XYZ file of C-alpha atoms in Angstrom:
740
model
C 0.000 0.000 0.000
C 1.500 3.312 -1.059
C 1.439 6.206 1.359
C -1.369 8.515 0.130
C 0.863 11.563 0.549
C 2.927 10.434 -2.423
C 0.070 9.865 -4.881
C -1.178 12.553 -7.226
C -4.871 11.643 -7.450
C -5.952 14.822 -9.274
C -4.346 14.122 -12.642
C -6.366 12.629 -15.470
C -3.250 11.003 -16.916
C -3.552 7.240 -16.397
C 0.222 6.973 -16.294
C 0.639 9.634 -13.627
C -2.082 8.124 -11.483
C 0.166 5.094 -11.055
C 3.463 6.883 -10.569
C 5.090 8.042 -7.353
C 5.287 11.830 -7.228
C 8.592 12.776 -5.641
C 7.975 15.911 -3.573
C 10.406 18.773 -3.250
C 12.007 19.201 0.191
C 9.762 22.186 0.953
C 6.667 20.280 -0.064
C 7.805 17.207 1.809
C 8.636 18.854 5.114
C 5.681 21.236 5.095
C 3.532 18.129 5.488
C 5.872 16.059 7.620
C 4.202 17.073 10.876
C 0.926 15.517 9.761
C 2.665 12.375 8.581
C 4.668 12.042 11.780
C 1.491 12.518 13.792
C -0.006 9.587 11.910
C 3.142 7.584 12.560
C 2.993 8.462 16.263
C -0.599 7.277 16.437
C 0.432 4.068 14.708
C 3.176 3.602 17.326
C 0.616 3.919 20.104
C -1.741 1.431 18.457
C 1.122 -0.879 17.520
C 2.214 -1.217 21.137
C -0.777 -3.449 21.782
C -0.110 -5.688 18.776
C 2.077 -8.765 18.554
C 4.779 -8.583 15.911
C 4.392 -11.001 13.033
C 7.707 -10.760 11.209
C 11.010 -8.989 11.903
C 12.297 -9.372 8.347
C 12.103 -13.013 9.271
C 9.526 -15.754 9.030
C 8.828 -17.030 12.564
C 10.298 -20.485 13.209
C 8.088 -22.289 15.776
C 9.785 -23.506 18.936
C 8.886 -27.088 17.977
C 10.777 -26.749 14.700
C 13.806 -25.196 16.377
C 13.898 -28.025 18.919
C 13.616 -30.663 16.198
C 16.131 -29.090 13.797
C 18.841 -28.133 16.304
C 21.604 -30.668 16.931
C 22.390 -29.163 20.323
C 20.290 -27.123 22.767
C 22.166 -25.681 25.739
C 22.038 -22.945 28.350
C 25.271 -20.993 28.536
C 27.170 -17.738 28.856
C 29.449 -16.055 26.317
C 32.814 -15.914 28.083
C 35.137 -15.023 25.186
C 34.992 -13.704 21.618
C 37.359 -13.405 18.686
C 36.784 -12.317 15.106
C 38.744 -13.775 12.198
C 38.932 -14.023 8.411
C 38.031 -17.258 6.677
C 40.742 -19.213 4.862
C 40.284 -17.222 1.627
C 40.204 -13.817 3.342
C 36.721 -13.267 1.901
C 34.463 -13.026 4.946
C 34.836 -12.175 8.630
C 33.252 -14.361 11.299
C 33.158 -14.198 15.084
C 33.728 -17.211 17.342
C 32.010 -17.037 20.728
C 33.156 -19.374 23.480
C 30.052 -20.394 25.422
C 30.401 -21.922 28.892
C 27.660 -24.491 29.466
C 25.296 -24.642 32.438
C 22.599 -26.979 31.159
C 22.173 -29.398 28.243
C 18.674 -29.897 26.855
C 19.544 -31.821 23.677
C 22.589 -33.484 22.147
C 25.660 -35.322 23.329
C 28.101 -32.732 24.670
C 30.964 -34.006 26.804
C 32.833 -30.706 26.873
C 31.950 -27.865 29.227
C 31.961 -25.304 26.435
C 31.134 -24.945 22.737
C 32.186 -22.507 20.025
C 29.317 -20.619 18.358
C 30.204 -19.046 14.987
C 28.236 -15.993 13.835
C 28.469 -13.962 10.626
C 30.360 -10.666 10.731
C 32.924 -9.175 13.069
C 35.924 -6.861 13.303
C 39.565 -7.664 12.620
C 41.781 -4.642 13.195
C 40.247 -1.851 11.118
C 38.317 -4.207 8.815
C 34.702 -4.875 9.700
C 31.737 -6.838 8.315
C 28.186 -6.392 9.615
C 25.229 -8.559 8.568
C 21.767 -7.037 8.890
C 19.980 -10.181 10.107
C 22.785 -11.989 11.930
C 22.717 -12.960 15.581
C 24.854 -10.562 17.623
C 26.263 -11.842 20.884
C 28.125 -9.899 23.547
C 30.543 -11.148 26.166
C 28.680 -11.872 29.396
C 25.332 -12.584 27.727
C 23.445 -15.658 28.879
C 20.661 -17.568 27.231
C 19.479 -20.742 25.573
C 21.212 -21.652 22.312
C 19.675 -23.747 19.501
C 22.737 -24.902 17.566
C 23.694 -26.821 14.425
C 26.983 -28.684 14.395
C 29.664 -27.718 11.898
C 31.614 -24.700 10.716
C 30.825 -22.463 7.718
C 32.651 -23.149 4.461
C 36.223 -21.896 4.585
C 36.622 -22.257 8.352
C 38.900 -24.930 9.749
C 37.291 -26.437 12.834
C 39.369 -26.824 15.974
C 39.600 -30.282 17.493
C 39.584 -28.736 20.976
C 35.968 -27.559 20.876
C 32.611 -28.387 19.351
C 32.042 -25.923 16.499
C 28.442 -24.837 15.977
C 26.266 -22.236 14.280
C 22.979 -20.809 15.580
C 19.998 -22.468 13.924
C 17.694 -19.878 12.286
C 20.142 -17.022 12.929
C 18.698 -14.661 15.585
C 15.901 -17.113 16.357
C 18.531 -19.581 17.535
C 19.065 -17.685 20.797
C 16.726 -16.971 23.718
C 18.386 -14.114 25.565
C 18.251 -13.940 29.357
C 17.951 -10.749 31.365
C 19.983 -12.117 34.261
C 19.236 -9.209 36.602
C 15.469 -9.576 36.187
C 15.203 -13.319 35.571
C 13.253 -12.846 32.311
C 13.996 -14.020 28.773
C 13.105 -13.193 25.166
C 13.675 -14.280 21.592
C 12.788 -12.180 18.520
C 9.130 -13.226 18.637
C 8.335 -14.025 22.262
C 8.861 -12.684 25.758
C 9.110 -15.058 28.724
C 8.165 -13.853 32.206
C 10.841 -16.072 33.716
C 13.733 -18.304 32.722
C 11.801 -21.205 34.252
C 9.104 -20.572 31.645
C 11.735 -21.160 28.946
C 12.782 -24.408 30.611
C 9.154 -25.565 30.736
C 8.484 -24.618 27.112
C 11.442 -26.682 25.887
C 11.284 -29.701 28.195
C 7.523 -30.152 27.772
C 7.950 -30.353 24.002
C 10.933 -32.688 24.245
C 9.422 -34.955 26.865
C 12.633 -35.038 28.873
C 14.448 -32.973 31.488
C 17.708 -31.114 31.066
C 21.110 -32.141 32.393
C 22.957 -29.707 34.664
C 26.641 -29.272 33.800
C 27.377 -26.671 36.462
C 25.199 -24.418 38.612
C 24.413 -21.030 37.024
C 25.385 -18.941 40.056
C 25.047 -15.621 38.250
C 21.469 -16.332 37.221
C 20.568 -17.535 40.711
C 22.171 -14.435 42.256
C 20.255 -12.217 39.854
C 16.963 -13.769 40.892
C 17.760 -13.232 44.577
C 18.802 -9.629 43.905
C 15.578 -9.056 41.985
C 13.505 -10.218 44.956
C 15.498 -7.968 47.292
C 15.113 -5.013 44.943
C 11.345 -5.491 44.794
C 11.195 -5.235 48.593
C 13.083 -1.916 48.616
C 11.642 -0.447 45.405
C 8.656 1.140 47.129
C 10.745 3.120 49.623
C 13.699 3.976 47.380
C 12.327 4.282 43.862
C 13.776 5.885 40.743
C 11.255 8.305 39.230
C 11.513 9.660 35.675
C 9.474 12.871 35.521
C 10.322 14.083 32.010
C 12.768 13.897 29.133
C 13.630 16.063 26.150
C 13.462 16.149 23.253
C 10.362 13.989 22.788
C 11.408 13.076 19.236
C 15.001 12.358 18.236
C 17.313 10.027 16.288
C 19.805 7.304 17.213
C 23.486 7.124 16.344
C 23.648 10.788 15.302
C 25.190 12.187 18.520
C 21.741 13.542 19.440
C 21.619 14.276 23.190
C 18.747 13.158 25.410
C 18.144 14.815 28.790
C 16.281 12.753 31.403
C 14.896 14.491 34.503
C 13.661 12.882 37.711
C 14.692 11.783 41.195
C 16.592 8.928 42.769
C 19.154 8.511 39.971
C 22.071 8.687 42.419
C 24.843 11.271 42.681
C 26.953 9.398 40.105
C 26.362 6.640 37.589
C 28.488 3.907 39.145
C 26.919 0.722 37.801
C 23.731 2.526 36.831
C 22.448 2.593 33.268
C 19.736 3.818 30.929
C 17.841 1.368 28.738
C 15.919 1.822 25.492
C 13.635 -0.628 23.672
C 15.650 -2.672 21.169
C 14.608 -1.573 17.673
C 15.993 -4.798 16.200
C 13.277 -6.864 17.889
C 10.545 -4.285 18.367
C 11.283 -3.724 22.039
C 11.113 -7.360 23.117
C 14.477 -6.711 24.787
C 16.198 -3.557 26.044
C 19.571 -2.079 25.060
C 22.175 -0.150 27.063
C 24.527 2.539 25.733
C 28.307 2.346 25.993
C 29.890 4.254 28.877
C 31.258 6.757 26.344
C 27.682 7.807 25.475
C 26.963 9.148 28.985
C 27.743 12.871 29.256
C 26.601 13.583 32.833
C 24.758 11.855 35.682
C 23.336 13.420 38.837
C 20.558 12.556 41.242
C 18.054 14.622 39.260
C 19.308 14.604 35.676
C 21.048 12.362 33.133
C 22.425 13.533 29.775
C 23.494 10.985 27.173
C 23.741 10.340 23.451
C 21.003 8.168 21.951
C 22.858 5.103 20.608
C 22.452 2.969 17.508
C 25.306 0.643 18.550
C 25.056 -0.598 22.120
C 27.055 -2.710 24.547
C 24.214 -5.234 24.767
C 23.696 -5.394 20.998
C 20.872 -3.712 19.106
C 19.689 -0.173 18.374
C 17.748 2.243 20.577
C 14.133 2.370 19.417
C 10.860 4.102 20.135
C 9.275 3.416 23.523
C 9.565 4.103 27.230
C 12.980 4.812 28.762
C 14.158 2.885 31.805
C 16.678 4.242 34.325
C 18.446 1.917 36.774
C 20.482 3.483 39.589
C 23.730 2.156 41.034
C 21.814 0.417 43.868
C 19.699 -1.573 41.400
C 16.455 0.360 41.811
C 14.819 1.416 38.571
C 12.008 3.457 37.098
C 10.301 3.742 33.721
C 9.267 6.935 31.968
C 5.543 7.521 31.601
C 5.971 9.057 28.165
C 7.171 7.481 24.925
C 10.378 8.635 23.264
C 10.009 8.681 19.468
C 13.174 7.725 17.571
C 12.542 8.579 13.930
C 15.656 7.096 12.343
C 18.949 5.466 13.258
C 22.382 6.077 11.709
C 24.152 2.709 11.837
C 27.359 3.058 13.880
C 30.420 0.811 14.117
C 32.955 0.131 16.866
C 36.634 -0.680 16.337
C 38.050 -4.004 17.519
C 38.376 -3.940 21.294
C 36.879 -0.441 21.426
C 33.874 1.020 23.196
C 33.272 4.218 21.227
C 30.760 4.127 18.332
C 31.683 5.847 15.044
C 29.499 7.005 12.156
C 30.740 5.340 8.932
C 30.895 7.309 5.690
C 29.803 6.502 2.155
C 32.621 7.027 -0.362
C 33.467 7.082 -4.057
C 34.183 3.358 -4.307
C 33.822 2.980 -8.085
C 35.660 6.127 -9.258
C 32.315 7.392 -10.556
C 31.203 8.967 -7.305
C 29.693 6.020 -5.453
C 29.006 2.293 -5.685
C 28.359 -0.033 -8.630
C 25.833 -2.812 -8.014
C 26.164 -6.081 -9.946
C 23.723 -8.957 -10.351
C 25.093 -12.446 -9.702
C 24.105 -15.394 -11.954
C 21.316 -16.401 -9.542
C 19.773 -12.951 -10.072
C 20.330 -12.862 -13.832
C 17.706 -15.503 -14.609
C 15.008 -13.648 -12.667
C 14.005 -10.742 -14.908
C 11.090 -9.641 -12.718
C 13.357 -9.584 -9.655
C 15.878 -7.429 -11.524
C 13.206 -4.896 -12.440
C 11.890 -4.807 -8.875
C 15.424 -4.224 -7.640
C 15.955 -1.445 -10.199
C 12.782 0.280 -9.052
C 13.981 0.129 -5.454
C 17.415 1.536 -6.355
C 15.854 4.328 -8.406
C 13.575 5.208 -5.506
C 16.546 5.759 -3.180
C 18.633 7.541 -5.838
C 15.863 9.881 -6.933
C 14.781 10.716 -3.382
C 18.146 11.077 -1.619
C 20.697 11.383 -4.477
C 22.742 8.490 -3.097
C 25.236 7.505 -5.796
C 24.333 3.949 -6.757
C 24.435 2.586 -10.289
C 23.576 -0.866 -11.580
C 26.468 -2.144 -13.665
C 26.987 -5.170 -15.850
C 26.233 -8.603 -14.483
C 28.991 -10.562 -12.796
C 29.953 -14.229 -12.921
C 30.650 -14.122 -9.184
C 28.161 -16.021 -7.029
C 29.426 -15.003 -3.609
C 29.491 -12.189 -1.069
C 33.265 -12.037 -0.758
C 35.164 -8.934 0.364
C 36.288 -8.035 -3.172
C 35.338 -4.349 -3.671
C 32.192 -5.413 -5.564
C 28.592 -4.967 -4.447
C 26.963 -8.223 -5.544
C 23.245 -9.021 -5.337
C 22.313 -12.681 -5.315
C 19.725 -15.238 -4.305
C 20.778 -17.835 -1.742
C 19.106 -20.677 0.099
C 17.953 -20.384 3.689
C 20.965 -22.494 4.657
C 23.064 -19.428 3.729
C 20.819 -16.540 4.772
C 19.544 -18.289 7.888
C 16.255 -20.145 8.229
C 13.345 -17.744 8.111
C 15.427 -14.705 7.066
C 13.896 -12.771 4.135
C 17.096 -11.085 2.964
C 20.279 -9.755 4.479
C 22.728 -6.976 3.664
C 26.424 -7.471 4.357
C 28.137 -4.105 4.869
C 31.932 -4.115 4.649
C 34.041 -1.360 6.146
C 37.622 -0.221 6.395
C 39.003 2.280 8.851
C 42.057 4.372 9.589
C 43.440 6.468 12.425
C 44.610 10.036 11.812
C 47.129 11.165 14.439
C 47.711 14.849 15.157
C 49.833 15.421 18.250
C 48.076 13.594 21.061
C 44.780 13.453 19.172
C 43.702 10.257 17.413
C 40.722 10.445 15.044
C 39.289 7.138 13.852
C 37.270 7.038 10.634
C 35.377 4.158 9.023
C 33.912 4.022 5.527
C 31.780 1.561 3.564
C 33.884 -0.196 0.913
C 31.061 -2.324 -0.517
C 27.760 -3.952 0.335
C 26.454 -7.332 -0.765
C 22.906 -8.610 -0.523
C 21.649 -12.176 -0.178
C 17.943 -12.783 -0.876
C 16.301 -15.942 0.431
C 15.329 -18.094 -2.564
C 12.981 -20.171 -0.399
C 10.589 -17.253 0.191
C 7.379 -16.777 -1.806
C 8.000 -13.382 -3.448
C 5.786 -10.930 -5.305
C 8.220 -9.092 -7.579
C 5.716 -6.416 -8.580
C 4.448 -4.160 -9.845
C 1.297 -5.984 -8.707
C 0.375 -6.341 -5.036
C 1.460 -9.402 -3.021
C -0.998 -12.237 -2.470
C -1.976 -13.624 0.938
C 1.139 -15.720 1.539
C 3.623 -13.574 -0.372
C 6.233 -11.057 0.722
C 6.579 -7.898 -1.346
C 9.997 -8.007 -3.002
C 10.312 -4.282 -3.621
C 9.413 -3.442 -0.009
C 12.044 -5.811 1.382
C 14.711 -4.614 -1.076
C 13.973 -0.963 -0.270
C 14.484 -1.820 3.396
C 17.738 -3.707 2.779
C 19.023 -0.844 0.619
C 18.281 1.366 3.612
C 20.829 -0.714 5.533
C 23.291 -0.179 2.657
C 22.551 3.545 3.025
C 23.691 3.065 6.665
C 20.276 3.266 8.287
C 19.333 0.978 11.167
C 16.003 -0.353 12.405
C 13.345 1.769 14.077
C 10.113 0.980 15.900
C 7.877 3.186 13.783
C 5.154 1.397 11.789
C 4.507 2.534 8.209
C 8.113 3.647 7.780
C 10.512 1.761 5.559
C 13.091 1.003 8.257
C 10.518 -0.347 10.729
C 11.874 -3.611 12.079
C 8.757 -5.569 11.094
C 7.696 -6.550 7.565
C 4.849 -9.031 7.367
C 3.294 -10.950 4.525
C 1.406 -8.687 2.112
C 3.026 -5.582 3.672
C 3.649 -3.111 0.859
C 5.707 0.061 1.416
C 7.181 1.208 -1.887
C 7.940 4.828 -1.037
C 10.304 6.466 1.424
C 8.700 8.341 4.306
C 9.980 11.588 5.895
C 11.924 9.829 8.706
C 13.651 7.544 6.177
C 14.556 10.518 4.003
C 15.791 12.606 6.947
C 18.117 9.817 8.065
C 19.412 9.155 4.561
C 20.053 12.846 3.939
C 22.052 13.127 7.166
C 24.239 10.156 6.168
C 24.788 11.537 2.671
C 25.582 15.053 3.900
C 28.240 13.668 6.242
C 29.637 11.603 3.382
C 30.266 14.658 1.193
C 33.481 15.170 3.189
C 36.142 12.517 2.466
C 37.609 10.397 5.270
C 40.310 12.233 7.223
C 42.771 9.473 6.342
C 42.940 6.460 4.072
C 43.119 8.343 0.782
C 39.487 7.723 -0.199
C 37.351 10.267 -2.052
C 33.954 11.473 -0.870
C 30.707 10.318 -2.415
C 29.336 12.584 -5.137
C 25.531 13.041 -5.081
C 23.877 11.423 -8.087
C 21.712 14.046 -9.757
C 21.006 12.180 -13.005
C 18.973 9.263 -11.679
C 16.260 7.602 -13.755
C 13.446 9.173 -11.822
C 10.541 9.347 -14.260
C 10.043 5.603 -14.642
C 7.094 3.974 -16.377
C 5.498 1.585 -13.903
C 3.902 -0.362 -16.767
C 7.276 -1.791 -17.881
C 7.511 -5.155 -16.137
C 10.872 -6.297 -17.572
C 13.375 -4.700 -19.965
C 16.646 -5.996 -21.422
C 18.955 -5.739 -24.430
C 21.773 -7.941 -25.716
C 23.869 -8.628 -28.817
C 22.801 -11.478 -31.106
C 25.112 -13.823 -32.995
C 24.394 -11.762 -36.113
C 25.968 -8.653 -34.595
C 22.696 -6.820 -33.937
C 21.210 -5.760 -30.603
C 17.883 -7.297 -29.637
C 15.797 -5.182 -27.268
C 13.067 -7.070 -25.401
C 10.490 -5.900 -22.887
C 7.294 -7.000 -21.173
C 4.430 -4.810 -20.011
C 2.153 -5.417 -17.033
C -0.586 -3.116 -18.364
C -0.891 -0.630 -21.244
C -3.722 1.661 -20.249
C -3.240 5.004 -21.996
C 0.041 4.037 -23.733
C 0.316 5.044 -27.417
C 3.786 3.751 -28.377
C 7.236 2.686 -27.215
C 10.283 4.528 -28.566
C 13.587 2.626 -28.348
C 16.475 4.940 -27.448
C 20.243 4.439 -27.540
C 23.177 6.321 -26.003
C 26.956 6.080 -26.117
C 27.485 7.649 -22.695
C 24.140 7.195 -20.913
C 23.521 10.964 -21.031
C 22.723 11.949 -24.619
C 20.006 9.801 -26.211
C 18.880 9.185 -29.787
C 15.747 7.444 -31.070
C 16.487 4.285 -33.078
C 12.956 2.998 -33.625
C 9.450 2.741 -32.255
C 6.796 0.097 -31.673
C 3.060 0.839 -31.350
C 1.395 -0.283 -28.128
C -1.034 -3.180 -28.405
C -3.308 -1.985 -25.614
C -2.812 -5.043 -23.438
C 0.038 -6.641 -21.492
C 2.419 -8.589 -23.742
C 6.047 -9.224 -24.778
C 7.837 -7.000 -27.309
C 11.024 -7.303 -29.393
C 12.925 -4.670 -31.377
C 16.167 -5.217 -33.322
C 18.846 -2.542 -33.713
C 20.766 -3.712 -36.779
C 23.428 -0.960 -36.579
C 24.622 -0.965 -32.965
C 27.367 1.264 -31.623
C 30.900 -0.038 -31.020
C 32.237 -0.831 -27.554
C 29.742 0.303 -24.908
C 26.189 1.581 -25.339
C 22.992 2.018 -23.348
C 19.371 1.312 -24.272
C 16.069 2.418 -22.757
C 12.417 2.918 -23.696
C 10.649 6.246 -23.992
C 7.025 5.436 -23.212
C 4.642 7.861 -24.923
C 1.072 8.140 -23.621
C -2.066 9.066 -25.528
C -2.037 12.557 -23.974
C 1.604 13.005 -25.201
C 3.132 12.756 -21.721
C 6.248 10.593 -21.400
C 8.034 8.285 -19.004
C 11.007 5.955 -19.349
C 12.174 2.453 -18.602
C 15.349 1.838 -16.693
C 18.429 1.755 -18.889
C 20.565 -1.294 -19.611
C 24.237 -1.465 -20.569
C 25.243 -3.433 -23.668
C 28.851 -4.329 -24.521
C 29.851 -5.116 -28.102
C 31.419 -8.614 -27.974
C 33.859 -7.732 -30.773
C 35.477 -5.158 -28.463
C 35.711 -7.304 -25.336
C 39.235 -7.968 -24.013
C 40.857 -6.081 -26.892
C 43.960 -4.218 -25.676
C 44.355 -0.711 -27.148
C 47.026 1.907 -26.420
C 46.931 5.570 -27.478
C 48.381 7.984 -28.334
C 51.212 5.993 -29.840
C 53.665 7.590 -30.370
C 53.270 9.593 -27.160
C 53.797 13.320 -27.687
C 51.889 13.842 -30.926
C 49.027 15.475 -29.015
C 49.418 18.666 -26.974
C 48.012 19.880 -23.674
C 45.971 23.062 -23.262
C 49.170 25.079 -22.667
C 50.729 23.810 -25.899
C 53.172 21.377 -24.274
C 53.380 17.793 -25.589
C 50.962 15.345 -23.997
C 52.740 12.869 -21.731
C 49.893 10.549 -20.721
C 49.570 7.033 -22.083
C 45.974 5.796 -22.236
C 45.046 2.134 -22.218
C 41.596 0.804 -23.131
C 40.453 -2.652 -22.096
C 36.762 -3.561 -22.045
C 35.415 -6.347 -19.781
C 31.956 -7.528 -18.701
C 32.773 -7.741 -15.015
C 35.415 -6.447 -12.643
C 38.899 -7.751 -13.365
C 42.546 -6.886 -12.708
C 44.916 -5.762 -15.464
C 48.655 -6.206 -14.830
C 50.982 -3.807 -16.687
C 54.801 -3.785 -16.931
C 56.691 -1.238 -19.020
C 60.323 -1.919 -20.080
C 62.875 0.275 -21.816
C 64.890 -0.885 -24.813
C 67.582 -2.357 -22.524
C 64.951 -4.559 -20.819
C 64.867 -2.599 -17.565
C 61.456 -2.356 -15.905
C 60.367 1.277 -15.528
C 56.717 0.720 -14.538
C 54.860 -2.045 -12.705
C 51.165 -1.299 -12.380
C 47.982 -3.081 -11.368
C 44.673 -1.567 -12.491
C 41.061 -2.539 -11.877
C 38.823 -2.544 -14.957
C 35.042 -2.893 -14.975
C 32.197 -2.659 -17.463
C 32.006 1.055 -16.632
C 35.711 1.872 -16.250
C 37.956 0.671 -19.044
C 40.454 3.522 -19.548
C 43.695 3.546 -17.564
C 45.922 6.617 -17.688
C 49.670 6.299 -17.107
C 51.802 9.425 -16.617
C 55.116 9.001 -18.479
C 56.457 12.545 -18.090
C 59.512 11.258 -16.207
C 60.524 8.844 -18.970
C 63.105 9.675 -21.608
C 62.193 9.616 -25.276
C 62.639 6.278 -26.973
C 61.060 2.893 -27.575
C 59.443 0.881 -24.787
C 57.803 -2.517 -24.481
C 54.480 -2.785 -22.630
C 53.550 -6.241 -21.337
C 50.021 -6.835 -20.099
C 47.986 -9.676 -18.649
C 44.426 -10.189 -17.422
C 43.277 -13.625 -16.390
C 44.256 -16.014 -19.189
C 44.830 -13.170 -21.657
C 48.179 -11.463 -22.202
C 50.173 -9.637 -24.827
C 53.035 -7.298 -25.713
C 52.784 -3.852 -27.339
C 55.560 -1.514 -28.528
C 55.202 2.081 -27.313
C 57.208 5.072 -28.591
C 57.706 8.344 -26.729
C 58.758 11.383 -28.752
C 60.836 14.335 -27.594
């Protein structure tokens, strides 16, 4: 269901009645108060509802019990992150000390639990749906034996993975004696025991007494007896509406907080599970603490895992007494933060110019290439973000890579639930690098996003659009818009009817960004217009030429060379109400377009084919200009086509060097190399003088969008040189001459 604020219902153009109208900032924010009021009302009504899906399909407890090889109660006592054997992905190994065994033969007193993502030095991977564990956390683990591919298991410990990702852990609140998983809250840990043992028909085995849990229960009883006479009272807080992870400061007023923080803490509802659990900020987020007032930053990265979300705030004093605010804090958006290895200070990562074209190039893996409707749904989602926030994303040529490796490529692929996690709809893997700039005694740490990959669960029943999802379907475009929000560095919120709301259920359809989503994205992009203080990376350049006037009637669109040397353009429509004709357009650079032919509309949904018998050399782009009966126009997305006769052909110019001149009249001293490929590859270059001495040794990355390498030879003497090159299984030698 589209938000009514983004529909122009007054036009008599049948095309425009189906198209999202992108408001100007003034128009958008002049109405944002009304929209946010509606969102606030939805928050109030939502509080009484049970969540259906947290970007996951609920896995019943019975299924988790049956599928898990091992079910244990334990505590995370140690953690270490590491690269896999190929240096492609980062994982984290958690050493879990066992207290009770509910299922499985476990002779050891501990197991290793491997989760996706982690931090090694200044390299970091985060996975949007992965289970996050913190040292000291206790709970019940539903585990599958075995290590992920590329990880060598240690003989000293049992290596396991959580079954169903985040649903494979029931987290204990040791101080209060309660427990929760992503879809259920338990009033007591004993209730968890009963739920599992009653379904298994057997009791658990105690490995060692859980003293910390027992002590927490006793302390809770003692606290309840003193709470009435020595209570924490939260009287007010400001502001009432804020954001997380942006350094926004929250002031909490009341009594009984204590003269200093000590072991006291503030808790927020966890936006990653809709408030089923609570999260605590890092110590570095507290600015001041007195008996009557607390000032702190609202966190998106917390010491207990998770993001601060909308809801009531809880304050716990050093003596263990606590109090909850009467009012609800609204957190409109969250800027995803990261923390360095071994650190406790969150940082705001930047978007950068990763592709030398101002941003990031997205590539479809083979598993995505045979799903035309999925590609078009993904393109619509990308265009929505680009046209609304100017984030610099482009969809490049397809890749042969079917993995999410750390390889400077943003790859989109389908994967089974064994990869994504059982019940997970889709997940975004954000990969970061960092550096430390030192100035005197000051150390400034900066992180930036190098790439993002996305894995979409192939076991889910998807509606790719543009039609609405059926009863048991998930809306593909809605989920992809949400996952792209994670790539934009936005975290979850508890704010129904917004794109980054933690909960997407079957048939839920949100295909437009809402004001909170846009505000968060704009803040991230504005920060990213300044390059990292170190690391030598360039800032992102806003993309102002996005394909924003898209025809929603185009269901699929593609173009490719035939064996006869022509380009065949094919498309499918979902409806043709009010369409007069389709004009096929072509461009050498993706900016200046020419008409190459037209096809009349049939008036009903069907497949079309058009052949361009005189295609352009090397690289070209194709799109449709859709003309309506009232002479209005819209466009399809564009596709890149590479002439196969130009692929992997090595060209050098100018040769001789020095025939051309610069603007000041001096001889040109830049050697340009052209090498066209379908997907990202590495070109090795070695330049030798006539005596066989190597004077250059270069490695360049070439892609479908970047095929020109410039080499400055101003320091070389005139004469004859030999240029050797290699790329994959291809190689060659070219003679190069430099004039005086």
